[in-house]
Coordinates of C-alpha atoms in Angstrom, one line a residue:
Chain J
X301 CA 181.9 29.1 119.5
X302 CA 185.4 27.3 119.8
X303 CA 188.1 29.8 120.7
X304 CA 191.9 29.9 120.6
X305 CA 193.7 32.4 122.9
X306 CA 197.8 33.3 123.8
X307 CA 196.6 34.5 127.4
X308 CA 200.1 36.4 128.0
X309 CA 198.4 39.7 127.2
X310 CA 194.8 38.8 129.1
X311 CA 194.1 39.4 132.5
X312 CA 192.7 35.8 131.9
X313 CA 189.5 34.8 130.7
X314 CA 186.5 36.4 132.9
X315 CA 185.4 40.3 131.8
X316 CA 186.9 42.5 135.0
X317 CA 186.5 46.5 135.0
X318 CA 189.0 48.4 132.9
X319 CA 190.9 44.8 132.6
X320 CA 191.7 43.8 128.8
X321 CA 190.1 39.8 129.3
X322 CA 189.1 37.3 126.2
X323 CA 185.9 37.6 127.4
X324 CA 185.4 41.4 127.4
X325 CA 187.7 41.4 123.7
X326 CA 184.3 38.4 122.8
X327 CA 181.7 40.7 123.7
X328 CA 183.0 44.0 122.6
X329 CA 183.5 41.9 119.4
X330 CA 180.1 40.7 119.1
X331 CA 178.3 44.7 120.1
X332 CA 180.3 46.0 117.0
X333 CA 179.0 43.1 114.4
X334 CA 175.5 42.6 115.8
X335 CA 175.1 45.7 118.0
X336 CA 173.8 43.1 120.7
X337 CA 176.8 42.7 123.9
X338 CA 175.7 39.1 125.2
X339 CA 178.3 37.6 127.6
X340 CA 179.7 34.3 125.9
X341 CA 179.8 32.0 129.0
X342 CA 183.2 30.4 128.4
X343 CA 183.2 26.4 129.6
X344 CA 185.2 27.5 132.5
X345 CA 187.4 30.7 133.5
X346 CA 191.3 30.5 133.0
X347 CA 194.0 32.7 134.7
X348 CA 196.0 35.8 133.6
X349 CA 198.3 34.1 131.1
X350 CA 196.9 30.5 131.0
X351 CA 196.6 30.0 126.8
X352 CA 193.6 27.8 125.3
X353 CA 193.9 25.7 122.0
X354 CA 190.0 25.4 122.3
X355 CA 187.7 27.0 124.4
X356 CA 184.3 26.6 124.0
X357 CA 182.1 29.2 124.8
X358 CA 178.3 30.0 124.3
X359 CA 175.9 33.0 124.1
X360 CA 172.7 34.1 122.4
X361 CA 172.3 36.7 119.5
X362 CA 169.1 37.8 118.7
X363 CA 170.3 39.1 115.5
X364 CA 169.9 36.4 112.8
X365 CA 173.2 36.2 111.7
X366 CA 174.6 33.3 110.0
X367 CA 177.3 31.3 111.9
X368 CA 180.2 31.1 108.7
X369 CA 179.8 35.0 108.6
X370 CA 179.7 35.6 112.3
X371 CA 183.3 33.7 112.5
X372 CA 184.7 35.6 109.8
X373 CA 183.5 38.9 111.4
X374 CA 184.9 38.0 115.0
X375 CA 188.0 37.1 113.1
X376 CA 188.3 40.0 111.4
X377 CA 188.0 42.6 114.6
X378 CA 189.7 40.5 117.1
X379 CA 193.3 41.0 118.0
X380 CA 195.6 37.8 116.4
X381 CA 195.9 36.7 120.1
X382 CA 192.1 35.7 119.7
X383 CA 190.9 33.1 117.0
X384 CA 187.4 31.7 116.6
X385 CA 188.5 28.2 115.2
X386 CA 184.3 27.4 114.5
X387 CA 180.7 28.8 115.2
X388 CA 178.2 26.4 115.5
X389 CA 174.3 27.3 116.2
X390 CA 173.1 25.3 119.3
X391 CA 169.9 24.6 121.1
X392 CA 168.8 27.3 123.2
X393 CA 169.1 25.8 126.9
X394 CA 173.1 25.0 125.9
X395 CA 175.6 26.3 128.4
X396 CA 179.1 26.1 128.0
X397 CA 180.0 25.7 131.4
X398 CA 177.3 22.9 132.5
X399 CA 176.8 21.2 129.4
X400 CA 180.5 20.1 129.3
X401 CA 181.4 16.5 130.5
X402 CA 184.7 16.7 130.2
X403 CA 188.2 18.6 129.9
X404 CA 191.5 18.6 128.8
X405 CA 194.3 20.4 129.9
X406 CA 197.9 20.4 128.6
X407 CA 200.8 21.6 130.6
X408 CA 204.2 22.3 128.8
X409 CA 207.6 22.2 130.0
X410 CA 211.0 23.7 128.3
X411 CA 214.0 21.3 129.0
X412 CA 216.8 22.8 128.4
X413 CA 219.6 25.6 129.2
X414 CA 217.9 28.6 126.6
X415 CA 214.9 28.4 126.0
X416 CA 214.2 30.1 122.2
X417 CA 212.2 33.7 122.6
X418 CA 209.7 32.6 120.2
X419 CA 208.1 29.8 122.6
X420 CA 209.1 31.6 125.9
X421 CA 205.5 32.8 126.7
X422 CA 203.9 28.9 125.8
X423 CA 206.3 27.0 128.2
X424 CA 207.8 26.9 131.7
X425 CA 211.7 26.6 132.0
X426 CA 212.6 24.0 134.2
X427 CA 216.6 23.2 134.1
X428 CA 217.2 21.0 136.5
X429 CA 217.5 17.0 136.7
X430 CA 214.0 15.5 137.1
X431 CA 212.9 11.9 137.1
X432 CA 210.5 11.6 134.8
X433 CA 209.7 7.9 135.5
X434 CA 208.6 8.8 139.5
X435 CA 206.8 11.9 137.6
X436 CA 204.7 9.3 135.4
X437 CA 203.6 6.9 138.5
X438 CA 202.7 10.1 140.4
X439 CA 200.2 11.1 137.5
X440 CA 198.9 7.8 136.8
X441 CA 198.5 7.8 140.7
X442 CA 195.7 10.8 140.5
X443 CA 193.6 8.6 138.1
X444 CA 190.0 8.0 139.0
X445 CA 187.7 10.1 141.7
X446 CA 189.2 12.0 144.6
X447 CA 188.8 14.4 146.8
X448 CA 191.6 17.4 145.3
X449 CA 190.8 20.0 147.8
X450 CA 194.6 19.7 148.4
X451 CA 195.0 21.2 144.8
X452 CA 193.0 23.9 144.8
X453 CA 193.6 27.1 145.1
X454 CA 192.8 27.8 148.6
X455 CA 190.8 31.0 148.1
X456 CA 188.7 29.7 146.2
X457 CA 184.9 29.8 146.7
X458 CA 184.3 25.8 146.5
X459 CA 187.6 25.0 148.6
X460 CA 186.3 27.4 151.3
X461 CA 182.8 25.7 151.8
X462 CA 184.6 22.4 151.5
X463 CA 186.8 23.0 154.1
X464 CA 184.7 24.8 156.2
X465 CA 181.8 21.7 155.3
X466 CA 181.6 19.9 159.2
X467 CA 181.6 16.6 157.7
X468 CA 184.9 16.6 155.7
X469 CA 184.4 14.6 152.9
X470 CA 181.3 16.8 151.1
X471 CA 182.0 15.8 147.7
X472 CA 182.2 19.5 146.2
X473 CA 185.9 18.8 146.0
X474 CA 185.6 15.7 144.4
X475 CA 186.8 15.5 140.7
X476 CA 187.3 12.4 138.2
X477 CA 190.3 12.0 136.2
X478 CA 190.4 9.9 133.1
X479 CA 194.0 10.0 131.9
X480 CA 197.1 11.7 133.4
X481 CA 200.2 11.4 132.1
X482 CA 203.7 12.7 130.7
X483 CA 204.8 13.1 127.1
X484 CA 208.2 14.0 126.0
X485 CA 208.2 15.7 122.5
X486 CA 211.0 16.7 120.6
X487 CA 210.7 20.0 118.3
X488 CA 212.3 22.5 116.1
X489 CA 212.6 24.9 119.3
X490 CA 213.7 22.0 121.7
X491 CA 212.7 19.0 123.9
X492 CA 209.1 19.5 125.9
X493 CA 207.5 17.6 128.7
X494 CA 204.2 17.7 128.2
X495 CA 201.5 16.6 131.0
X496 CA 198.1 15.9 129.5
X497 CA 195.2 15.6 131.6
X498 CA 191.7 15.0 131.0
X499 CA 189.1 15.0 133.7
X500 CA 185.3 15.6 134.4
X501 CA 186.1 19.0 135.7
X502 CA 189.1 20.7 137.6
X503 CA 189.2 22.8 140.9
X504 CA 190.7 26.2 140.6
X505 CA 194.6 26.2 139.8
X506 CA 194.2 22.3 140.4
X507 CA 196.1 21.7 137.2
X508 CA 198.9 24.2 137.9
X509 CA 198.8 23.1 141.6
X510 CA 199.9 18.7 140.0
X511 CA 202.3 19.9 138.0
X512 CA 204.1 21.8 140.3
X513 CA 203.8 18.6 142.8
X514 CA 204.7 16.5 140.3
X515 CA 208.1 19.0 139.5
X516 CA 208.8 18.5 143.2
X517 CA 208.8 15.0 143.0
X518 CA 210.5 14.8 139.6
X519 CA 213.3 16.4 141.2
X520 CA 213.5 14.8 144.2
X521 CA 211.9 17.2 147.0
X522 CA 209.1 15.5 147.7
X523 CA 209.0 11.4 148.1
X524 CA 208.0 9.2 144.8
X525 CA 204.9 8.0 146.5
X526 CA 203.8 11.5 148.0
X527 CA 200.7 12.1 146.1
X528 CA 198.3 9.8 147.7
X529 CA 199.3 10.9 151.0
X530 CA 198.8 14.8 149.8
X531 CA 195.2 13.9 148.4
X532 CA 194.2 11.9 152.1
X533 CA 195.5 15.6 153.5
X534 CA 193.4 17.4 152.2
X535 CA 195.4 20.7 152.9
X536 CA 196.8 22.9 150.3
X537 CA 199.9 23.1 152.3
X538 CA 200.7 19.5 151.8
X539 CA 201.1 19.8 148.0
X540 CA 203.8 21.7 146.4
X541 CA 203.9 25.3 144.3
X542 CA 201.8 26.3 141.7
X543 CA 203.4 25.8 138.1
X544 CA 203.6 29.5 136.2
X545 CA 200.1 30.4 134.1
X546 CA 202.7 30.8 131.1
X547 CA 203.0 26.4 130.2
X548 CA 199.1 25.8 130.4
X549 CA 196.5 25.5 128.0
X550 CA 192.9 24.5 127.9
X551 CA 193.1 21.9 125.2
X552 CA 189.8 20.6 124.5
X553 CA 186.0 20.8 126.5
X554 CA 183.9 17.4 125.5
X555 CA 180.0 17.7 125.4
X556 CA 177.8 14.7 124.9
X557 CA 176.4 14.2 121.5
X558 CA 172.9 15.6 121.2
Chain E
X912 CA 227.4 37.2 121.1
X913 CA 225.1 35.2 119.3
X914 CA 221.7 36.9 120.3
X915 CA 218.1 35.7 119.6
X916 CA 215.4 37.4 120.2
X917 CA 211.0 38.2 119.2
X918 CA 211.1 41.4 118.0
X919 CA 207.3 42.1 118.5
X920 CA 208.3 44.2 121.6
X921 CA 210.8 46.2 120.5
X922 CA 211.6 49.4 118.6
X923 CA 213.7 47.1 116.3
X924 CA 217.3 46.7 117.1
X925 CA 219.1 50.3 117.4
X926 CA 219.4 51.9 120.6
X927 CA 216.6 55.2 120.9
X928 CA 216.2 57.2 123.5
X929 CA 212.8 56.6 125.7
X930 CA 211.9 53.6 123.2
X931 CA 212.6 49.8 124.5
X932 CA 215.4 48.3 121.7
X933 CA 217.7 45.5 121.8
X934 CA 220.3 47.1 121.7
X935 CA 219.5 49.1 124.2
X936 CA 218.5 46.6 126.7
X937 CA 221.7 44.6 126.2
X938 CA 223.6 47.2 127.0
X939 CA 221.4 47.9 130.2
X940 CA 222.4 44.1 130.9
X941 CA 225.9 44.4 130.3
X942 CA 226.0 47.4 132.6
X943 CA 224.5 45.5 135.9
X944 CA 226.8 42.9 135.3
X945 CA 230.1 44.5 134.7
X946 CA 229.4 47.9 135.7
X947 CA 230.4 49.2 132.0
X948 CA 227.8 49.9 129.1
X949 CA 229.3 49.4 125.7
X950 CA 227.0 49.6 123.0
X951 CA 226.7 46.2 121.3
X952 CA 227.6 46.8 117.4
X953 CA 224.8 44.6 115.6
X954 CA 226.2 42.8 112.5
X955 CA 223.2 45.1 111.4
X956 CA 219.8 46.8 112.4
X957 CA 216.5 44.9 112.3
X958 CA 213.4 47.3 112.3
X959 CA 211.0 46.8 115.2
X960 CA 208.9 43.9 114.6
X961 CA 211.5 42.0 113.0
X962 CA 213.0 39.0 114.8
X963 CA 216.3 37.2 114.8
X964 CA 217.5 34.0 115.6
X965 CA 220.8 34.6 115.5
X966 CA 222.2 37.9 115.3
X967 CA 225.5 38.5 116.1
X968 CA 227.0 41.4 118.1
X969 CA 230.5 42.9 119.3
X970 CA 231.6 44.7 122.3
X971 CA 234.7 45.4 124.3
X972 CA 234.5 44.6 127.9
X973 CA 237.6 45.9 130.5
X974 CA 236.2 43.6 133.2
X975 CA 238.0 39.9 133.1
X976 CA 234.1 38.4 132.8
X977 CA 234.8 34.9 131.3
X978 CA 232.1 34.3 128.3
X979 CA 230.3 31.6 129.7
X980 CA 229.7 33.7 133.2
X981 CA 228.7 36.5 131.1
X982 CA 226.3 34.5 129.1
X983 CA 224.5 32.9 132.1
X984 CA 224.4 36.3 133.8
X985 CA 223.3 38.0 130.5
X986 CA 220.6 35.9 130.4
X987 CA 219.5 35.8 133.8
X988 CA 219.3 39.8 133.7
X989 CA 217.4 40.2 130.3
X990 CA 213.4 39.4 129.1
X991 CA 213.1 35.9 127.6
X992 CA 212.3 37.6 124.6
X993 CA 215.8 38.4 124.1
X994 CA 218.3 35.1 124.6
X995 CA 222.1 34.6 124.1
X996 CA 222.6 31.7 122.4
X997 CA 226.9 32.2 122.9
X998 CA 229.3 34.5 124.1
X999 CA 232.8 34.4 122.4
X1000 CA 236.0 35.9 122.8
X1001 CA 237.1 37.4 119.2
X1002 CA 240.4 39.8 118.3
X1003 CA 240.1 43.9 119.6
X1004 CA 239.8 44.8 115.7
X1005 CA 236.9 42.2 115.4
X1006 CA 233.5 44.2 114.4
X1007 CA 230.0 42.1 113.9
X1008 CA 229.1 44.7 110.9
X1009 CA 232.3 45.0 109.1
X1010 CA 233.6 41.5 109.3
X1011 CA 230.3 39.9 108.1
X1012 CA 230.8 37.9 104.8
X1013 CA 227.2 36.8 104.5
X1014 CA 223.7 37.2 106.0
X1015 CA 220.9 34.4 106.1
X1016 CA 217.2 35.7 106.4
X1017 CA 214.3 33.7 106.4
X1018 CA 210.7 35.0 105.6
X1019 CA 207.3 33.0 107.4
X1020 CA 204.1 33.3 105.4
X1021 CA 200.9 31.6 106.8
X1022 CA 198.8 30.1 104.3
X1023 CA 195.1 29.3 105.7
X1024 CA 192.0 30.9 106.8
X1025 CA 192.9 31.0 110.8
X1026 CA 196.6 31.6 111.5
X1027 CA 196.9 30.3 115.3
X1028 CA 197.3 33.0 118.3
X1029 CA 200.5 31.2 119.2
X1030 CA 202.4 32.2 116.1
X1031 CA 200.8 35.0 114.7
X1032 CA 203.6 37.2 115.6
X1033 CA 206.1 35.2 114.0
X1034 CA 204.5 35.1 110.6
X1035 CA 202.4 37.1 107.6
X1036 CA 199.1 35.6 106.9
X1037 CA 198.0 35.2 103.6
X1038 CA 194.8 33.9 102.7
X1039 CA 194.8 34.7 98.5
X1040 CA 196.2 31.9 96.1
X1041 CA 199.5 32.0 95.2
X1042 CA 201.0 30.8 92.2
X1043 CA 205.0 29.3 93.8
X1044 CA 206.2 27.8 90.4
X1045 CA 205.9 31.7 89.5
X1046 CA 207.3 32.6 92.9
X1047 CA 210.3 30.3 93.1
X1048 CA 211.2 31.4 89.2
X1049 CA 210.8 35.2 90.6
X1050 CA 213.3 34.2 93.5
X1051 CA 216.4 32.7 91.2
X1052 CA 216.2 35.6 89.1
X1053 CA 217.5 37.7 91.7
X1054 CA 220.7 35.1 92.2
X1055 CA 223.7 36.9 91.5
X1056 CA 225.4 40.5 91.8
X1057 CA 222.8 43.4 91.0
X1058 CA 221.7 46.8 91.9
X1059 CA 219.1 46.3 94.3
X1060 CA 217.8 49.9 94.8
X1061 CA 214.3 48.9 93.7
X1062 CA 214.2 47.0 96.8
X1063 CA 216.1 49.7 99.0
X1064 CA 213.5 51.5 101.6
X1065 CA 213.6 54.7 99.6
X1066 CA 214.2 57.4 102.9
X1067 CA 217.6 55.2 103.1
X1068 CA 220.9 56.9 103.1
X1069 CA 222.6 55.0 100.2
X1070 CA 219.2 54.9 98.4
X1071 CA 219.4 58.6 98.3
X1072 CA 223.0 58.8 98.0
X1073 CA 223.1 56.5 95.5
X1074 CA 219.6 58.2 93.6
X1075 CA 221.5 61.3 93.8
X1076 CA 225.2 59.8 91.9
X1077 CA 225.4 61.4 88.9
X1078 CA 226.7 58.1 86.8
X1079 CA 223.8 55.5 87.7
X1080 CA 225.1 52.8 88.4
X1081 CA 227.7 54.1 91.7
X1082 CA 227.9 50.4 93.0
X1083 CA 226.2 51.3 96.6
X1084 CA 223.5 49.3 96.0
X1085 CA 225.2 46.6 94.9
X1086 CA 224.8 43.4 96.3
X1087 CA 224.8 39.8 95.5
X1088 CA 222.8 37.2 96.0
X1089 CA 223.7 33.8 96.6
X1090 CA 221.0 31.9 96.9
X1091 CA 217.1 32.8 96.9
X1092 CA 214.0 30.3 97.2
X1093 CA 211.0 30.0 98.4
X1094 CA 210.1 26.3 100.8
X1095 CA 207.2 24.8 101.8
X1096 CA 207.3 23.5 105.3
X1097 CA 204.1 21.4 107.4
X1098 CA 203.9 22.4 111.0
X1099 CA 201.9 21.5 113.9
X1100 CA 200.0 25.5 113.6
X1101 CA 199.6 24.7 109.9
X1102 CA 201.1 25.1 106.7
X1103 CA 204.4 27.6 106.1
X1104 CA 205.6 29.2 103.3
X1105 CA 209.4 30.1 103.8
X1106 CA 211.5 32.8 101.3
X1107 CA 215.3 31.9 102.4
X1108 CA 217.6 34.1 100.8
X1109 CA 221.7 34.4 101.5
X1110 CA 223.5 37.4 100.3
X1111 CA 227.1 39.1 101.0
X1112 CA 224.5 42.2 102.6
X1113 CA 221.0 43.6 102.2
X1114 CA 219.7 47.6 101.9
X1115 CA 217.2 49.1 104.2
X1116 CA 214.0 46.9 103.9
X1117 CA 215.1 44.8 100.5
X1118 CA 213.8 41.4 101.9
X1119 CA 210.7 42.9 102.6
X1120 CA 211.0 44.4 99.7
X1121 CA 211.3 41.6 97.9
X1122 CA 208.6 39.3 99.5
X1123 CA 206.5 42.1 99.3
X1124 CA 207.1 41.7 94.6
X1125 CA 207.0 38.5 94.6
X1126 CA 203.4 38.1 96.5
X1127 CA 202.7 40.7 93.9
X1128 CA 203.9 38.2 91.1
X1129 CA 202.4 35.1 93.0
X1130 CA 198.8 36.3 93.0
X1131 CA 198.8 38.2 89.5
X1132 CA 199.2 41.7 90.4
X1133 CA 202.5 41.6 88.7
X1134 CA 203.7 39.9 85.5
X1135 CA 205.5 36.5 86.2
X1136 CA 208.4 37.8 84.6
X1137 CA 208.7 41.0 86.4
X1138 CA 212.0 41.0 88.6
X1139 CA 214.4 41.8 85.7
X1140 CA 212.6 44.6 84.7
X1141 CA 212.4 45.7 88.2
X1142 CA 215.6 45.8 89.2
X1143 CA 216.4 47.6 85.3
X1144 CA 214.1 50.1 86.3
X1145 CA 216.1 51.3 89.4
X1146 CA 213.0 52.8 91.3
X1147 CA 211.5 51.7 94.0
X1148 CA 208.2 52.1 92.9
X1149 CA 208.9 49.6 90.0
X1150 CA 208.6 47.3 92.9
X1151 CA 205.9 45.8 95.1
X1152 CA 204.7 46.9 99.0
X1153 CA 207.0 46.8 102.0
X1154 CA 205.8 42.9 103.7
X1155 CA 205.2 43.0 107.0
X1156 CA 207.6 42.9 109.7
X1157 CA 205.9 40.2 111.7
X1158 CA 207.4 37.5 109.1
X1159 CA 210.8 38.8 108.5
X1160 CA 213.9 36.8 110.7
X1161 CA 217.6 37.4 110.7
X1162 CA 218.4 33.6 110.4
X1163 CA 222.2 33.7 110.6
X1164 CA 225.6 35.8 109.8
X1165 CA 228.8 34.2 108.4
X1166 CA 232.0 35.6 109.5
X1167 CA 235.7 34.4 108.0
X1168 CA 237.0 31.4 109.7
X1169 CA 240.2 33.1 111.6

C-alpha cells in the first residue's frame, strides 16, 4: 500500500509501546477490517514529525479481501492525518524495505518574515540571507557514491559498526545519490526552497543532517567548498545541525518493474 | 492587529477559562511582553475549528511598545499556529467589532475521493456530485439586505431575542449581503471548491449555515430554488445542517478609511 502521512502528531513511523505511530494507526486499522494485525513493513522508518507524500509499505492478510475495498476501509477508520493513496496485491516474497531501489526525499524551506499557520507544521522557517547559488554546488557536490557516515545520525546502529569497523572504509556507510539539488517555488502561502534528493537509500537523519549543512553554507558559516572535505571526515562533528523533522517528506520509494 | 491563525487547536476565538483560545493566548503573549494583559476585542468570535486569515483585533497598551517591536515579540512568544501579520497604532475610541464595515469569509470544500493529510484540516471533504450552476444560483439569491435567522445558530442570543419580538420582523437579524459565490480553484492537493461571501456582518454560525443549504440544494436534498423560501420561513429548521468547521475562514474585515 502507498501511504500519505502529516507526521506532526506521530511519534514517527515505527509502532513504539503506548506511542500513537503510523505504523501502530496501519495495523490497528487493518485488525478492525480483517481481524488479522500483520505489521505493514514500511520502505523505511521516518522520525517523530517527518511527513510522507508516499510511503510504501507491505504486509500479508490472510483474509481474502479485495484491494479497492481494503483502501476504502483503511480510509474510512484512519484519522485524516493518514491516507492510503492505492493498494495493490503483490507477490508474496515482496518487502517494502528490501525490494526498493530507490528514494526520494523532499526537504522544504519557508523564506520569509511570517510564515502563514496553515503550512507552519510542512516547512522550516529560515529568515536569514542565504546563498542559494554556493547551496546548489554543495548539493550537486554529494552526487554519486560516498561514504556519508558523516551524516548520519551518530547513534545509529549502522554508524556505530562503521565506525567501530577496523578498516574504515566498510562500505555499510556507503550510499548512491542520483540527483540533489535546490528548487525555489513560489506559492499562494509564500516563497519555498525546496531540496530534492533522490538516492539508493539514506543513513539515519542523513537527509536532515545535508540540509542543515547546506543551511550553514548558504549562510555563510561554513566554506562553499566544505562538503567534500566533511564526507573525507568521516565524523558527524564535521557536518553541521540537523534541519527540524517539521520540512521533510518521504516523497516517493522506486521498485524495479516485475 | 491583523492576526492569522489554524483554528484546529483551539476552543475557537473567545477567551474560556482552562480551554486553550486565541484570545486567550494573545493576551498571555501581550502579558510577557508588556507586563499588562488586555483582552484583545476580536472584530468577532470564530468557533473552535474555524480559522482566520486575517482577523483583526484591538487593545490598549500603557507601555510605549512601538508596533513593529510588538509584532516581532508577539510572534516570537506565540505557537506558529497563531501569526500577526501587522500591528497598527489606531485612535483610543477605535474598536475591531464596532468599527467593522464588512467581513470577507471564505468556505474550502474538497472534491475527490482522498483529500491529502496536509490539508485536511483546512477544508470539508465532499465526495457526492454537486450540481454548481444550482449552487452559484442558490448563492446570488441571498445578495442583498434580508433576515437571516434561518441561518442563525438557533441557541444564539439575537436568534432568541429576535424569535421571541413580538412584530416579526425586529431587524436583529438583518444583514446584507454583498456579494455571494461559489469558485472553483486547481491546487497542487487537488481540486477546491470555494463559497466567498462579503456582508456588512454575519449571525452565529450563518456561513455554515449556509454552506451547509446549499450542499443540500447541490446534491438534490433540497429544491434548486429553495433559499427564498428559506429565508421567508424564518426558522432554522427550514434550512440545511451546520457545515463543518474545518472549512470555514475569516478571510478579511473592512474598517472606514480614517
Amino acid at each position: 500500500m502507498t501511504v500519505s502521512y502529516d507526521g506532526t502528531d506521530f511519534k514517527g513511523w515505527q509502532v513504539q509501546p503506548g506511542e500513537r505511530t503510523v505504523q501502530g494507526e496501519l495495523q490497528a486499522a487493518l485488525g478492525s477490517i480483517a481481524g488479522e494485525t500483520p505489521l505493514p513493513q514500511g520502505s523505511g522508518r521516518t522520525d517523530a514529525g517527518v511527513h510522507a507524500l508516499a510511503q510504501v509499505a507491505s504486509f500479508a492478510l490472510n483474509a481474502p479481501v479485495p484491494a479497492a475495498n481494503l483502501q476504502r476501509a483503511l480510509n474510512r477508520i484512519l484519522p485524516p492525518s493518514i491516507r492510503i493513496l492505492a493498494v495493490e496485491a503483490a507477490p508474496p516474497e515482496f518487502h517494502a524495505r528490501h525490494a526498493a531501489v530507490a528514494k526520494t526525499y523532499e526537504y522544504r524551506i519557508f523564506r520569509g518574515a511570517i510564515c502563514p499557520p496553515f503550512v507552519s507544521r510542512f516547512v522550516h522557517v529560515c529568515r536569514w540571507p542565504l546563498n542559494l547559488q554556493i547551496m546548489r554546488e554543495a548539493a550537486e557536490s554529494v552526487m554519486g557514491s560516498h561514504d556519508f557516515i558523516s551524516f548520519a545520525a551518530s547513534d545509529s546502529d549502522l554508524s556505530l559498526r562503521s565506525r567501530a569497523a577496523s578498516d574504515g572504509e566498510t562500505g555499510m556507510t556507503v550510499r548512491t545519490i542520483y540527483l540533489s539539488r535546490w528548487e525555489e517555488r513560489e506559492s499562494e502561502a509564500g516563497s519555498l526552497l525546496i531540496y530534492r534528493v533522490r538516492g539508493n537509500g539514506f543513513l539515519h537523519h542523513m537527509v536532515r543532517n545535508l540540509v542543515g549543512t547546506m543551511l550553514e553554507i548558504g549562510r555563510g558559516q561554513l566554506p562553499a567548498g566544505a562538503m567534500a572535505g566533511i564526507l573525507k571526515q568521516r565524523a558527524r562533528s564535521a557536518a553541521g545541525p540537523t534541519a527540524p523533522a517539521r520540512g521533510l517528506f518521504l516523497h516517493s520509494v522506486e521498485y524495479e518493474k516485475p
